[in-house]
Structures are given as structure tokens and as C-alpha cells.
Amino acid sequence: MRSVTLILVVGILVLQWPMWFGKGSWIRVMQIESQLSEQRTVNERLLARNTAMAADVRDLKQGHEAVEERARNELGMVKPGEVFFQVLGRPSGR
């Protein structure tokens, strides 16, 4: 009687082993779900960045205002005959 019980317990353990510790185990499923959640967060951030970049590209292709704005802000360029004034704020020490 004891040997039958022991054989059944060992059989159950052998059948349960892959579910708990195998390739498709519960532990591995939880790890993959965590990785998936992290990747979705990264993808959302990258999608927002790509959308902003696509809007910049569209503006640069379609209108000259965006090109002029970039030239003024990033390169310090001015149009011929234009006067550039730079207004400085108060020193931060006061």
C-alpha cells in the first residue's frame, strides 16, 4: 500500500515539475509578462518621440517658417536688413 502511494506521489511530482519549473512554467510566464510591460512603456515613449519628430519633418518640408525659426534659434541667423535685439534679464544674484 505504501509503495502505491509513493509511486502516485512521485508520478504527480513528475507531472507537476514542468508546470512549475519547465520552459512554460508559471514563474517564466510572470517574468515574460513583466518584460512585456516594460517594453510597452518603452514603445509608448518612443512612439511619442517619433510622432514629434515626424511633425518636425513635416513642418520643415512644407513651410519656410519652420526653417527660418530653426535658423534663428539654433544658428543665430538673421535676414538681410534685419536688426537683432537681445534682451537680457536681471542678474540672478539679487
Short mmCIF file of N, CA and C in Angstrom, two decimals:
data_model
loop_
_atom_site.label_atom_id
_atom_site.label_comp_id
_atom_site.label_asym_id
_atom_site.label_seq_id
_atom_site.Cartn_x
_atom_site.Cartn_y
_atom_site.Cartn_z
N MET A 1 0.81 -1.19 0.00
CA MET A 1 0.00 0.00 0.00
C MET A 1 0.86 1.26 0.00
N ARG A 2 1.93 1.24 0.82
CA ARG A 2 2.81 2.39 0.87
C ARG A 2 3.52 2.61 -0.45
N SER A 3 3.89 1.56 -1.12
CA SER A 3 4.61 1.69 -2.39
C SER A 3 3.70 2.30 -3.46
N VAL A 4 2.42 1.95 -3.46
CA VAL A 4 1.47 2.52 -4.43
C VAL A 4 1.32 4.01 -4.19
N THR A 5 1.20 4.40 -2.92
CA THR A 5 1.08 5.82 -2.56
C THR A 5 2.34 6.57 -2.97
N LEU A 6 3.49 5.99 -2.70
CA LEU A 6 4.75 6.61 -3.06
C LEU A 6 4.86 6.76 -4.57
N ILE A 7 4.48 5.75 -5.33
CA ILE A 7 4.52 5.81 -6.80
C ILE A 7 3.58 6.89 -7.32
N LEU A 8 2.39 6.99 -6.74
CA LEU A 8 1.43 8.02 -7.17
C LEU A 8 1.95 9.43 -6.85
N VAL A 9 2.54 9.62 -5.68
CA VAL A 9 3.10 10.93 -5.30
C VAL A 9 4.24 11.30 -6.24
N VAL A 10 5.13 10.37 -6.51
CA VAL A 10 6.24 10.63 -7.43
C VAL A 10 5.70 10.92 -8.83
N GLY A 11 4.69 10.19 -9.25
CA GLY A 11 4.08 10.45 -10.57
C GLY A 11 3.48 11.84 -10.65
N ILE A 12 2.81 12.27 -9.60
CA ILE A 12 2.22 13.61 -9.57
C ILE A 12 3.32 14.66 -9.61
N LEU A 13 4.39 14.45 -8.87
CA LEU A 13 5.51 15.39 -8.87
C LEU A 13 6.16 15.48 -10.25
N VAL A 14 6.31 14.34 -10.90
CA VAL A 14 6.90 14.32 -12.24
C VAL A 14 6.02 15.09 -13.22
N LEU A 15 4.70 14.94 -13.09
CA LEU A 15 3.78 15.65 -13.98
C LEU A 15 3.72 17.14 -13.67
N GLN A 16 3.90 17.52 -12.40
CA GLN A 16 3.82 18.92 -12.00
C GLN A 16 5.12 19.69 -12.26
N TRP A 17 6.23 19.00 -12.32
CA TRP A 17 7.53 19.67 -12.47
C TRP A 17 7.58 20.63 -13.66
N PRO A 18 7.17 20.25 -14.87
CA PRO A 18 7.24 21.20 -16.00
C PRO A 18 6.35 22.43 -15.80
N MET A 19 5.22 22.26 -15.10
CA MET A 19 4.32 23.39 -14.90
C MET A 19 4.95 24.43 -13.98
N TRP A 20 5.73 24.01 -13.02
CA TRP A 20 6.31 24.95 -12.06
C TRP A 20 7.71 25.41 -12.43
N PHE A 21 8.51 24.55 -13.04
CA PHE A 21 9.91 24.88 -13.28
C PHE A 21 10.36 24.68 -14.72
N GLY A 22 9.51 24.27 -15.62
CA GLY A 22 9.88 24.00 -17.00
C GLY A 22 9.91 25.25 -17.87
N LYS A 23 9.99 25.03 -19.17
CA LYS A 23 10.10 26.13 -20.14
C LYS A 23 8.86 27.02 -20.14
N GLY A 24 7.69 26.47 -19.98
CA GLY A 24 6.46 27.24 -19.97
C GLY A 24 5.86 27.36 -18.58
N SER A 25 6.71 27.45 -17.57
CA SER A 25 6.24 27.43 -16.18
C SER A 25 5.57 28.75 -15.80
N TRP A 26 4.89 28.72 -14.66
CA TRP A 26 4.23 29.91 -14.15
C TRP A 26 5.24 31.01 -13.85
N ILE A 27 6.37 30.62 -13.32
CA ILE A 27 7.41 31.60 -12.99
C ILE A 27 7.90 32.30 -14.26
N ARG A 28 8.13 31.53 -15.30
CA ARG A 28 8.60 32.10 -16.57
C ARG A 28 7.53 32.99 -17.19
N VAL A 29 6.28 32.61 -17.07
CA VAL A 29 5.19 33.43 -17.60
C VAL A 29 5.15 34.78 -16.90
N MET A 30 5.32 34.80 -15.59
CA MET A 30 5.33 36.06 -14.85
C MET A 30 6.52 36.93 -15.25
N GLN A 31 7.68 36.32 -15.47
CA GLN A 31 8.86 37.07 -15.92
C GLN A 31 8.61 37.70 -17.29
N ILE A 32 8.05 36.94 -18.19
CA ILE A 32 7.79 37.44 -19.54
C ILE A 32 6.74 38.54 -19.52
N GLU A 33 5.72 38.42 -18.68
CA GLU A 33 4.71 39.48 -18.56
C GLU A 33 5.32 40.76 -18.04
N SER A 34 6.25 40.66 -17.11
CA SER A 34 6.94 41.83 -16.59
C SER A 34 7.78 42.49 -17.68
N GLN A 35 8.51 41.68 -18.45
CA GLN A 35 9.31 42.21 -19.56
C GLN A 35 8.42 42.86 -20.61
N LEU A 36 7.27 42.26 -20.87
CA LEU A 36 6.34 42.80 -21.85
C LEU A 36 5.81 44.17 -21.40
N SER A 37 5.50 44.29 -20.14
CA SER A 37 5.02 45.56 -19.59
C SER A 37 6.09 46.65 -19.74
N GLU A 38 7.33 46.32 -19.41
CA GLU A 38 8.42 47.28 -19.55
C GLU A 38 8.61 47.68 -21.02
N GLN A 39 8.53 46.72 -21.92
CA GLN A 39 8.72 47.01 -23.34
C GLN A 39 7.60 47.88 -23.88
N ARG A 40 6.38 47.67 -23.40
CA ARG A 40 5.26 48.52 -23.83
C ARG A 40 5.49 49.96 -23.40
N THR A 41 6.01 50.16 -22.19
CA THR A 41 6.30 51.51 -21.72
C THR A 41 7.36 52.17 -22.60
N VAL A 42 8.41 51.43 -22.92
CA VAL A 42 9.46 51.96 -23.79
C VAL A 42 8.89 52.29 -25.17
N ASN A 43 8.05 51.40 -25.69
CA ASN A 43 7.46 51.61 -27.02
C ASN A 43 6.58 52.86 -27.05
N GLU A 44 5.81 53.09 -25.98
CA GLU A 44 4.95 54.27 -25.93
C GLU A 44 5.80 55.55 -25.93
N ARG A 45 6.89 55.55 -25.17
CA ARG A 45 7.78 56.72 -25.13
C ARG A 45 8.41 56.96 -26.50
N LEU A 46 8.85 55.90 -27.15
CA LEU A 46 9.46 56.03 -28.47
C LEU A 46 8.44 56.46 -29.52
N LEU A 47 7.21 56.00 -29.40
CA LEU A 47 6.16 56.41 -30.33
C LEU A 47 5.88 57.90 -30.20
N ALA A 48 5.86 58.42 -28.97
CA ALA A 48 5.65 59.85 -28.77
C ALA A 48 6.81 60.64 -29.37
N ARG A 49 8.03 60.16 -29.18
CA ARG A 49 9.19 60.85 -29.76
C ARG A 49 9.14 60.82 -31.29
N ASN A 50 8.78 59.68 -31.85
CA ASN A 50 8.70 59.55 -33.31
C ASN A 50 7.61 60.45 -33.88
N THR A 51 6.49 60.57 -33.19
CA THR A 51 5.40 61.43 -33.64
C THR A 51 5.85 62.88 -33.66
N ALA A 52 6.57 63.30 -32.62
CA ALA A 52 7.08 64.68 -32.57
C ALA A 52 8.09 64.92 -33.69
N MET A 53 8.94 63.95 -33.93
CA MET A 53 9.94 64.10 -35.00
C MET A 53 9.28 64.14 -36.37
N ALA A 54 8.24 63.34 -36.56
CA ALA A 54 7.53 63.35 -37.84
C ALA A 54 6.86 64.70 -38.07
N ALA A 55 6.33 65.29 -37.00
CA ALA A 55 5.73 66.62 -37.13
C ALA A 55 6.78 67.65 -37.49
N ASP A 56 7.97 67.56 -36.90
CA ASP A 56 9.06 68.48 -37.25
C ASP A 56 9.45 68.33 -38.72
N VAL A 57 9.58 67.11 -39.18
CA VAL A 57 9.95 66.86 -40.57
C VAL A 57 8.88 67.41 -41.51
N ARG A 58 7.62 67.19 -41.17
CA ARG A 58 6.52 67.70 -41.99
C ARG A 58 6.56 69.22 -42.06
N ASP A 59 6.80 69.88 -40.92
CA ASP A 59 6.89 71.34 -40.90
C ASP A 59 8.06 71.84 -41.75
N LEU A 60 9.20 71.15 -41.64
CA LEU A 60 10.37 71.58 -42.41
C LEU A 60 10.17 71.39 -43.91
N LYS A 61 9.43 70.36 -44.30
CA LYS A 61 9.20 70.12 -45.72
C LYS A 61 8.16 71.07 -46.30
N GLN A 62 7.15 71.43 -45.53
CA GLN A 62 6.03 72.18 -46.07
C GLN A 62 6.19 73.69 -45.98
N GLY A 63 6.74 74.19 -44.92
CA GLY A 63 6.74 75.64 -44.75
C GLY A 63 8.12 76.19 -44.50
N HIS A 64 8.28 77.45 -44.87
CA HIS A 64 9.56 78.12 -44.67
C HIS A 64 9.66 78.72 -43.27
N GLU A 65 8.54 78.88 -42.59
CA GLU A 65 8.57 79.45 -41.25
C GLU A 65 9.37 78.58 -40.29
N ALA A 66 9.20 77.28 -40.40
CA ALA A 66 9.92 76.37 -39.51
C ALA A 66 11.42 76.42 -39.78
N VAL A 67 11.79 76.53 -41.05
CA VAL A 67 13.21 76.62 -41.41
C VAL A 67 13.80 77.91 -40.87
N GLU A 68 13.06 79.01 -41.03
CA GLU A 68 13.53 80.30 -40.51
C GLU A 68 13.67 80.27 -38.99
N GLU A 69 12.70 79.66 -38.33
CA GLU A 69 12.74 79.58 -36.87
C GLU A 69 13.97 78.80 -36.41
N ARG A 70 14.23 77.68 -37.05
CA ARG A 70 15.42 76.88 -36.68
C ARG A 70 16.71 77.66 -36.96
N ALA A 71 16.76 78.35 -38.09
CA ALA A 71 17.96 79.12 -38.42
C ALA A 71 18.19 80.21 -37.38
N ARG A 72 17.12 80.86 -36.93
CA ARG A 72 17.26 81.92 -35.93
C ARG A 72 17.69 81.35 -34.58
N ASN A 73 17.00 80.33 -34.12
CA ASN A 73 17.23 79.81 -32.77
C ASN A 73 18.51 79.01 -32.64
N GLU A 74 18.78 78.14 -33.61
CA GLU A 74 19.92 77.23 -33.49
C GLU A 74 21.21 77.79 -34.07
N LEU A 75 21.09 78.60 -35.12
CA LEU A 75 22.29 79.09 -35.80
C LEU A 75 22.54 80.58 -35.59
N GLY A 76 21.56 81.29 -35.02
CA GLY A 76 21.71 82.72 -34.77
C GLY A 76 21.68 83.56 -36.02
N MET A 77 21.04 83.08 -37.06
CA MET A 77 20.99 83.80 -38.34
C MET A 77 19.89 84.86 -38.32
N VAL A 78 20.10 85.93 -39.11
CA VAL A 78 19.10 86.97 -39.29
C VAL A 78 18.95 87.26 -40.78
N LYS A 79 17.82 87.83 -41.16
CA LYS A 79 17.57 88.18 -42.56
C LYS A 79 18.38 89.43 -42.93
N PRO A 80 18.66 89.62 -44.21
CA PRO A 80 19.35 90.85 -44.64
C PRO A 80 18.48 92.08 -44.30
N GLY A 81 19.12 93.10 -43.74
CA GLY A 81 18.41 94.31 -43.39
C GLY A 81 17.67 94.22 -42.07
N GLU A 82 17.74 93.10 -41.40
CA GLU A 82 17.04 92.88 -40.14
C GLU A 82 17.98 93.23 -38.98
N VAL A 83 17.44 93.79 -37.92
CA VAL A 83 18.24 94.15 -36.74
C VAL A 83 17.87 93.18 -35.63
N PHE A 84 18.89 92.63 -34.99
CA PHE A 84 18.68 91.66 -33.93
C PHE A 84 18.88 92.33 -32.58
N PHE A 85 17.90 92.22 -31.70
CA PHE A 85 17.99 92.73 -30.35
C PHE A 85 17.92 91.56 -29.39
N GLN A 86 18.81 91.55 -28.43
CA GLN A 86 18.78 90.51 -27.40
C GLN A 86 18.51 91.19 -26.08
N VAL A 87 17.44 90.76 -25.43
CA VAL A 87 17.04 91.35 -24.15
C VAL A 87 17.54 90.44 -23.04
N LEU A 88 18.33 91.00 -22.17
CA LEU A 88 18.86 90.24 -21.05
C LEU A 88 18.06 90.53 -19.81
N GLY A 89 17.84 89.50 -19.01
CA GLY A 89 17.11 89.68 -17.76
C GLY A 89 18.05 90.20 -16.68
N ARG A 90 17.51 90.43 -15.50
CA ARG A 90 18.31 90.87 -14.37
C ARG A 90 19.22 89.74 -13.93
N PRO A 91 20.35 90.06 -13.36
CA PRO A 91 21.23 89.01 -12.82
C PRO A 91 20.51 88.26 -11.70
N SER A 92 20.76 86.99 -11.59
CA SER A 92 20.05 86.16 -10.64
C SER A 92 20.54 86.34 -9.21
N GLY A 93 21.60 87.12 -8.97
CA GLY A 93 22.16 87.31 -7.65
C GLY A 93 21.33 88.22 -6.76
N ARG A 94 20.39 88.95 -7.28
CA ARG A 94 19.60 89.90 -6.47
C ARG A 94 18.28 89.35 -6.09
#
